[in-house]
C-alpha atoms as one frame of an Amber mdcrd trajectory, in Angstrom:
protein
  -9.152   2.871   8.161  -8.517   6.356   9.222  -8.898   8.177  12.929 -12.272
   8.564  12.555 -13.207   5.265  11.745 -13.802   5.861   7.844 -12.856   2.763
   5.850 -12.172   3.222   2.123 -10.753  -0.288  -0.413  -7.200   0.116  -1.622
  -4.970  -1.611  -4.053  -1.277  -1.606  -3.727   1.008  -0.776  -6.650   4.848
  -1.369  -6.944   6.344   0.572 -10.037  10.085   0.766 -10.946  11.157   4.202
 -11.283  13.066   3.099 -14.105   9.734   1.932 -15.752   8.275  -1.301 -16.639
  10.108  -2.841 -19.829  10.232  -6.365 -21.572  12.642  -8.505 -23.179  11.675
  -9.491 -27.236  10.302 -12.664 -27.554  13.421 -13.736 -29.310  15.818 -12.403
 -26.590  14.100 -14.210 -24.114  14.852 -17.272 -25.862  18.592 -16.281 -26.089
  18.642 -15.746 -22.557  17.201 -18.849 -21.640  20.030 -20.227 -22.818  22.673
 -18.222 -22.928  22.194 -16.607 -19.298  19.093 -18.138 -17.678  20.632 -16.214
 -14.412  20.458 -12.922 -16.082  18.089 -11.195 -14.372  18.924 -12.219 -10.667
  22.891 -11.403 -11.477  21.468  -8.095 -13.542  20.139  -7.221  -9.921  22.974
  -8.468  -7.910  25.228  -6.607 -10.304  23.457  -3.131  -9.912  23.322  -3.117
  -6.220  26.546  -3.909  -6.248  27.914  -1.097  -8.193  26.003   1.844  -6.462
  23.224   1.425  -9.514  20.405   1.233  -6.339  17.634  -0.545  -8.102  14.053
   1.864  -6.948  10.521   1.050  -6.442   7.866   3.443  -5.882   4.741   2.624
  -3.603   1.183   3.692  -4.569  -2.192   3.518  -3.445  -5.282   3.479  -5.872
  -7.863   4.350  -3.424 -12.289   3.621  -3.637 -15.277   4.243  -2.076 -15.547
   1.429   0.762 -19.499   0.618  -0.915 -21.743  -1.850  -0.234 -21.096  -3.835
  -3.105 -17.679  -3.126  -3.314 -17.267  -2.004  -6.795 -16.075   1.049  -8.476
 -17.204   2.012 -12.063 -18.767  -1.009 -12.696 -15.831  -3.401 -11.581 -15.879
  -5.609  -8.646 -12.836  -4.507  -6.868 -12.857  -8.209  -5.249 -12.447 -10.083
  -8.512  -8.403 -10.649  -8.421  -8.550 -10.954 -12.580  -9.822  -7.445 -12.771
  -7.801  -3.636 -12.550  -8.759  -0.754 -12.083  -7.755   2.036 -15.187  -5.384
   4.625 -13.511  -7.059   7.069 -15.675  -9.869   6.475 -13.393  -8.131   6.015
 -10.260  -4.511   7.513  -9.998  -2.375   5.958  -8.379  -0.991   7.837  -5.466
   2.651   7.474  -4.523   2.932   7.189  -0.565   6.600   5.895  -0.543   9.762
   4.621  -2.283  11.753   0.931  -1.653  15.766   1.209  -2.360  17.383  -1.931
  -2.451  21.107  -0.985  -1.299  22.740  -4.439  -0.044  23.262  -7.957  -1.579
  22.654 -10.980   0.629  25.135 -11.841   3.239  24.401 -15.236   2.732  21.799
 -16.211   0.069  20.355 -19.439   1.994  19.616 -17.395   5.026  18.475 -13.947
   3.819  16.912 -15.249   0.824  15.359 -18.965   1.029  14.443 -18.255   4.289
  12.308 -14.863   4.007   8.507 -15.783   5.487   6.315 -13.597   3.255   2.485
 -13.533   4.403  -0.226 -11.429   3.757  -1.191 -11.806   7.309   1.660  -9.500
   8.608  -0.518  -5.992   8.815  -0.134  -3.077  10.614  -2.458  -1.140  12.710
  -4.745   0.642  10.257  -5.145  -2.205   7.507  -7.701  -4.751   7.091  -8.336
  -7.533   4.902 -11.383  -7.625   2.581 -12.886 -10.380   0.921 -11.140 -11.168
  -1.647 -11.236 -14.767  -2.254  -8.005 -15.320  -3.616  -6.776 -12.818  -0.762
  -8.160 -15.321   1.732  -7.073 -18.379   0.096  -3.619 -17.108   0.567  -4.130
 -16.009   4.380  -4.260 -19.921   5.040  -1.838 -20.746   2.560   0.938 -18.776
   2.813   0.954 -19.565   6.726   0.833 -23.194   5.656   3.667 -23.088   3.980
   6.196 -21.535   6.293   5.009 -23.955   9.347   6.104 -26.987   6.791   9.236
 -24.984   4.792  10.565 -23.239   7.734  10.200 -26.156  10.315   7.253 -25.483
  12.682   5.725 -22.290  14.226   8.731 -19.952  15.087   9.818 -18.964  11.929
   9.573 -15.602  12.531  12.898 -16.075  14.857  14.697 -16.594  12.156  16.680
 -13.170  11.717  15.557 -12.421   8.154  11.602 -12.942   9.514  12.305 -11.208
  12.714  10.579  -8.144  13.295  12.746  -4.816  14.752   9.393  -3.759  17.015
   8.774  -5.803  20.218   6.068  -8.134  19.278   4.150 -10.314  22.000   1.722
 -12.802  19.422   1.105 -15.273  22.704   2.771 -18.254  21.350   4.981 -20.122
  23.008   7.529 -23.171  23.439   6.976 -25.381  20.252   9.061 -26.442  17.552
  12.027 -24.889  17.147  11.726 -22.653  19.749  14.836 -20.532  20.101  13.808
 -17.612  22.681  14.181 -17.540  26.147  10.737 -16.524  27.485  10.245 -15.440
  31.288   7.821 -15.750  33.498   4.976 -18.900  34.075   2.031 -17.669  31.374
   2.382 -17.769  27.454   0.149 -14.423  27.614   0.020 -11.541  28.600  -1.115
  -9.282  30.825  -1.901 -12.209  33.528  -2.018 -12.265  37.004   0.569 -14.592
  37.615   3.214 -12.573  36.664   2.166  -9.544  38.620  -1.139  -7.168  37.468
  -4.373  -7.951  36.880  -6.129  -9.919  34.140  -7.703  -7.438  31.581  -7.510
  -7.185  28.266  -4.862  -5.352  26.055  -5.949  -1.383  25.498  -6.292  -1.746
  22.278  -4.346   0.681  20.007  -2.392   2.253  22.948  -0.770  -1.031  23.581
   0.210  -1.836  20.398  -2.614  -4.317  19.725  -3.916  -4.920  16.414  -7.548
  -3.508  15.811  -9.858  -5.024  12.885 -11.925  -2.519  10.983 -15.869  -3.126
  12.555 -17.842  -3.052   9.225 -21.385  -3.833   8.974 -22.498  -7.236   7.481
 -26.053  -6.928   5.935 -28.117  -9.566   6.494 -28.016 -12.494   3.683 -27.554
 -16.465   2.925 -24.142 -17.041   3.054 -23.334 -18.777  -0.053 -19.605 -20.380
  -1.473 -20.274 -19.140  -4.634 -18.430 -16.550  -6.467 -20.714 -13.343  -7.971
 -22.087 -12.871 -10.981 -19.650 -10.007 -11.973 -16.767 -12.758 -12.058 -18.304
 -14.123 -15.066 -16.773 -11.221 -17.155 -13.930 -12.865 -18.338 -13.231 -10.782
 -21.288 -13.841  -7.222 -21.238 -10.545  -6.683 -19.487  -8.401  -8.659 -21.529
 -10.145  -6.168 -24.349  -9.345  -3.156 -22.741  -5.462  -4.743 -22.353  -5.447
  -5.294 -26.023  -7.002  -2.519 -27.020  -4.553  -0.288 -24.841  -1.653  -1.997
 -26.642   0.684  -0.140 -29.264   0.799  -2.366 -32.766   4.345  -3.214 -31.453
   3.060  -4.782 -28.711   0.001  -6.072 -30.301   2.522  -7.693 -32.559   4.633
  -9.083 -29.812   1.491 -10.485 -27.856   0.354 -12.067 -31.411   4.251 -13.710
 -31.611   3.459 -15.502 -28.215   0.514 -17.037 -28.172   1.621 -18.545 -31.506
   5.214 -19.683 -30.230   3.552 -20.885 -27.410   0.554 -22.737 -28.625   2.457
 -24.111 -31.729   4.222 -26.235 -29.172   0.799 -27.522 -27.889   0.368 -31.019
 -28.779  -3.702 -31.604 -28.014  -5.321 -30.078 -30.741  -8.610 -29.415 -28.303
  -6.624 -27.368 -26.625  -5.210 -25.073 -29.729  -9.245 -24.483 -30.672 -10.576
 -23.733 -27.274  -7.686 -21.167 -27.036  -8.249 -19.186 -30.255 -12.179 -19.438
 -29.026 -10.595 -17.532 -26.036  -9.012 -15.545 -28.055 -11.968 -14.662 -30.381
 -13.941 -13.316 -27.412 -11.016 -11.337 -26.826 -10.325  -9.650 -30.719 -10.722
 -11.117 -33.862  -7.944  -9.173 -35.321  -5.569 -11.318 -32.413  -7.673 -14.317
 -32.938  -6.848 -14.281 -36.882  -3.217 -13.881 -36.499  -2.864 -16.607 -34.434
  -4.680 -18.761 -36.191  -3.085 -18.031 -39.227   0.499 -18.990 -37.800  -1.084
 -22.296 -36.144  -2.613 -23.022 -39.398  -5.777 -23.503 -38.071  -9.725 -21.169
 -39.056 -10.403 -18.468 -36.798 -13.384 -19.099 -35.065 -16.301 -16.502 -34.379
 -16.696 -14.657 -30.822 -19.172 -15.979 -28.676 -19.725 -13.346 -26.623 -20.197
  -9.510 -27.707 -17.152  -7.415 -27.823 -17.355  -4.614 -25.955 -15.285  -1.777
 -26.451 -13.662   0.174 -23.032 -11.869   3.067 -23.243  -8.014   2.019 -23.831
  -5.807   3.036 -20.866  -2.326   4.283 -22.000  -0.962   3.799 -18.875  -1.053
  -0.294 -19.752   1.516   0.451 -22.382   4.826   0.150 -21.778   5.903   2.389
 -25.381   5.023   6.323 -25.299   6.780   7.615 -22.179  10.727   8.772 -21.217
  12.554   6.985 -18.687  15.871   7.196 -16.594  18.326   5.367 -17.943  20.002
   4.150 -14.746  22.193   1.130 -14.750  21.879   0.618 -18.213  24.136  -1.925
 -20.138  26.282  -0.026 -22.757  28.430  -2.691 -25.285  31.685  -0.743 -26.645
  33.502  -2.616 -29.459  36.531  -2.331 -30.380  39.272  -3.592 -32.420  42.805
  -3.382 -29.982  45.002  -3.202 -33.262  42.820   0.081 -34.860  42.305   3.546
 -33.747  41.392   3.395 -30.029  40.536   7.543 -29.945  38.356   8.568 -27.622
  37.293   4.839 -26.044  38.136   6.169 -22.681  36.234   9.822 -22.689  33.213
   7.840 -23.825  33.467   5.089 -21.292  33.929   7.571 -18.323  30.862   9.461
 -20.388  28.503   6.438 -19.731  29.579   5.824 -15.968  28.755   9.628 -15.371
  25.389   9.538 -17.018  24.599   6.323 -14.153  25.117   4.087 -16.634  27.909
   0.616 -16.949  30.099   0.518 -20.060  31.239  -3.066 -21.069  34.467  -2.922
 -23.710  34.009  -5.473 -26.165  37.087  -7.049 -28.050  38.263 -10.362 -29.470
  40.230 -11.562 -26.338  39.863 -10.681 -23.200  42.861  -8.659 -20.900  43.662
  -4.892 -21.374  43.620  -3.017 -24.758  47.018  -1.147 -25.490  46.155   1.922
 -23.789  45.553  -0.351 -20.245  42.115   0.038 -20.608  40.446  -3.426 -19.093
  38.436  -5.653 -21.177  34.920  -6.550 -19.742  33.577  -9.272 -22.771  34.785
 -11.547 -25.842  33.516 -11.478 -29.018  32.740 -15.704 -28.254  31.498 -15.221
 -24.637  28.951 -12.797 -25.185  25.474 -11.822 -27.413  23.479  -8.849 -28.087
  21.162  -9.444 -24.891  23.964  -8.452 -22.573  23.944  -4.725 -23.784  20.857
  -2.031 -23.895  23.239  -0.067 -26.618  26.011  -0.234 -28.907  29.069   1.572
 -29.806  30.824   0.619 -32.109  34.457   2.453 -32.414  35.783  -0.483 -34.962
  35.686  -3.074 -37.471  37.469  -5.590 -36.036  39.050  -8.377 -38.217  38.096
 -11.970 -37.755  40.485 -13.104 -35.078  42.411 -16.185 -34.508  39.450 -17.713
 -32.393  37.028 -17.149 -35.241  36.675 -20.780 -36.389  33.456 -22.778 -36.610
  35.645 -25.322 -34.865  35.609 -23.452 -31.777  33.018 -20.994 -31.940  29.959
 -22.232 -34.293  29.046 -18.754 -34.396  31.910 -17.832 -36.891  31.980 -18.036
 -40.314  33.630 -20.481 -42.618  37.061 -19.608 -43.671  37.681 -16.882 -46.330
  34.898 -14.997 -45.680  35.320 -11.404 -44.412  36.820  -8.931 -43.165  34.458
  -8.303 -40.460  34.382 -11.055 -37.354  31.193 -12.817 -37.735  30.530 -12.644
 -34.395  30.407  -8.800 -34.098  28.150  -8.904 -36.993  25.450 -11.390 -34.912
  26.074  -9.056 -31.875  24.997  -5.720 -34.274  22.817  -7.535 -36.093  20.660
  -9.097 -33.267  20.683  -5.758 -31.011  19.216  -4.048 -34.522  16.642  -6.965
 -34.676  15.780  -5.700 -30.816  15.316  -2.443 -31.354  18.345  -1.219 -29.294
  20.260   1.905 -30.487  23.100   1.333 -32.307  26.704   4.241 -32.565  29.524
   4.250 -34.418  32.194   6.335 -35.171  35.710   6.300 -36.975  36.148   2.825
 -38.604  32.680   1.633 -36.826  30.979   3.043 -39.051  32.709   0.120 -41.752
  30.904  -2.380 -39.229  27.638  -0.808 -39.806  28.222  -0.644 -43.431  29.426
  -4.345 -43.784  26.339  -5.020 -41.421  24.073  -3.507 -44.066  22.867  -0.585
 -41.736  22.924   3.013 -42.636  21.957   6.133 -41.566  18.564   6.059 -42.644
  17.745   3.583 -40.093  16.111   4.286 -37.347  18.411   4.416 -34.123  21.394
   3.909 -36.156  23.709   7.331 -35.467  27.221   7.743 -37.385  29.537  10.818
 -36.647  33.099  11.307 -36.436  32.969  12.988 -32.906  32.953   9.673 -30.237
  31.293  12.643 -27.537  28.245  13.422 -30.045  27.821   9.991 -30.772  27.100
   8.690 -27.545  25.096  11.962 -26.711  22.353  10.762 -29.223  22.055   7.382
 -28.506  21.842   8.459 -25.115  19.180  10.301 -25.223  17.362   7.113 -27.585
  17.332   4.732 -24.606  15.184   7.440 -22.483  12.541   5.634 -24.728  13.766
   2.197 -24.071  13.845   0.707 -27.215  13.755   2.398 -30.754   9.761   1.420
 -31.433   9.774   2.375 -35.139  11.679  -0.526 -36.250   8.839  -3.037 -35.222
   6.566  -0.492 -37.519   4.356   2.709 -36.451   4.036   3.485 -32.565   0.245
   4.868 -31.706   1.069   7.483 -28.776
């Protein structure tokens, strides 16, 4: 609601200003395993090095109509978005995270969120999951938190003086004066009148006009549209993704026991595309049924895929390996290269300690996988070292083979398989050839200068990932 009264529906957007990305489906199974903590310590670990992670707020902003919709689409249905290509979104502010937890327990386990907690200006609409969650959320923190004054816990306590006439009660930890719970009274000097609205810091619902009707718990007919978004999301897709989304719902279902539930899905799906219904089916091993509903065809919204733009490259994860006995030119310029350009180099070698030149050692060849790193450089070919045995480390080969450690080649060969750019310079490029990956390749750079190297696989990851490898990219 503005000065004048004038109401208008919102919805609020988050966006990184590093952009939205994904894991593979296959490196989110490695990670699940390997480092199930990744992305929490991925955070921790960027705040803590200066990398301050960035958020920007926006606003898409409607006409505040009678029936509440906007281009056909009930802005109350929580399923539903609105296009951006129809409704920008308007950026209004940034969030910089730029401190770690004190203590985790008490900063973190103990944050109250709650849609309730509005400032003068904003209203809640009807929204039905918006209003579930008004009584929920609030439910929650009187049972989590121990009784009604959470909010005097210091992560929940506000910086603004805040009178919300409660008093005494559970875990009550402030020392309130005077005889009345509220205020103004008479009892504690003034008269009895009622707060001055805005002036006094009160909050101020927006007045809007109810028309006259049966009030019914019902929801409207416009939330039985249960498919013409997920469409438009499909149809806005890149084949890269369309092939990712196609991988999931077959991992996932595959591991669905009741077959009732397999066939109602795919009907789902059906309604959805029968291109996506067919794969699936195919790698369930089950027929593709027919849709049941027409398909309708929206205009695809580009800005649902995450493939197509340029990004920062902030705080991004750059593997180095090396081999400590071979030619360890230029590991330092590039290293101090990829801190300057905001990003973290990790040197990888077959033990961990200092190379000869006193350079530190951040990862092992057996204590660390492809998922860890956003790039790689390769300045060697290591040899298999003394750790390399499938006694140890099932990851290495059996004995006699190679002259390559098998655990560098899983590292390149998995980061190729994820679409990451790959460098390599000097005796590197032997890794890539023993790997099996040339020049042709896309993302794959070889050159004999460590500076140029980096420079274009640098300027690869402003895309993310290198798309063509998972087959042609639709922009």
């Amino acid at each position: 609601m503005n000065a004048q009264g004038e109401t208008a529906l919102v919805k609020f957007h988050w966006k990184p200003v590093l952009g939205v990305h994904s894991l593979t489906w296959e490196e989110a199974q490695l990670l699940a395993g390997i480092d199930p903590d990744y992305h929490r310590r991925d955070l921790a670990d960027a705040i803590e090095s200066g990398a301050y992670p960035q958020w920007e707020l926006g606003l898409q902003v409607f006409p505040d109509t009678d029936d509440e919709t906007f281009d056909g689409i009930d802005l109350l249905d929580p399923t539903k978005l609105v296009p951006e290509e129809l409704a920008p979104v308007q950026p209004v502010g940034l969030l910089t995270l730029t401190a770690n937890p004190t203590n985790y327990f008490a900063e973190t386990e103990q944050v109250a969120f709650h849609l309730g907690n509005l400032v003068p200006g904003i209203d809640v609409t009807n929204d039905p999951l918006l209003q579930a969650r008004l009584f929920s959320y609030l439910d929650t923190q009187l049972t989590r938190l121990g009784g009604p004054n959470f909010h005097q816990i210091p992560i929940n306590r506000p910086h603004a003086p805040v009178n919300d006439m409660l008093r005494d009660g559970f875990h009550q930890d402030a020392v309130h004066g005077g005889v009345a719970p509220y205020r103004p009274n008479s009892l504690d000097g003034g008269c009895p009148f009622h707060a001055g609205g805005p002036k006094d810091g009160a909050f101020v619902e927006v007045a809007a006009r109810v028309a006259e009707a049966v009030k019914t718990r019902a929801n409207p007919a416009s939330f039985d549209d249960h498919y013409s978004q997920a469409r438009q999301f499909w149809l806005s897709m890149t084949p890269p993704e369309q092939e990712h989304i196609v991988l999931a719902y077959t991992f996932e279902l595959a591991r669905c026991y009741e077959q009732v539930i397999k066939e109602r899905q795919l009907l789902a799906l059906a309604n959805i595309d029968t291109e996506l219904c067919a794969q699936v089916a195919a790698g369930l091993g089950l027929p593709a049924p027919e849709p049941t509903v027409p398909l309708v065809d929206l205009d695809p919204s580009p800005a649902l895929s995450q493939i197509g733009g340029s990004w920062p490259t902030d705080g991004r994860m750059i593997g180095i390996i090396v081999d400590p006995d071979g030619d360890l030119t230029g590991i330092e310029e590039v290293a101090a290269a990829v801190k300057a350009a905001g990003m973290v180099p990790l040197v990888v070698a077959p033990h961990g300690g200092k190379l000869p030149t006193g350079m530190a050692i951040q990862r092992s060849f057996g204590a660390t996988r492809s998922v860890e790193f956003d790039a790689l450089l390769l300045a060697g070919s290591p040899v298999p070292a003394p750790d390399a045995r499938p006694v140890r480390d099932s990851k290495a080969a059996e004995e006699g083979a190679p002259v390559l450690d098998p655990r560098v080649s899983l590292i390149v060969q998995e980061a190729y398989r994820h679409a990451k750019a790959i460098g390599a310079w000097g005796t590197g490029t032997d890794a890539l050839d023993l790997v099996g990956l040339s020049s042709d390749d896309p993302g794959v750079v070889r050159g004999s200068d460590p500076a140029e190297v980096f420079a274009a696989v640098h300027a690869l990851l402003g895309s993310h990932r290198v798309w063509e490898r998972f087959g042609p990219v639709l922009t």
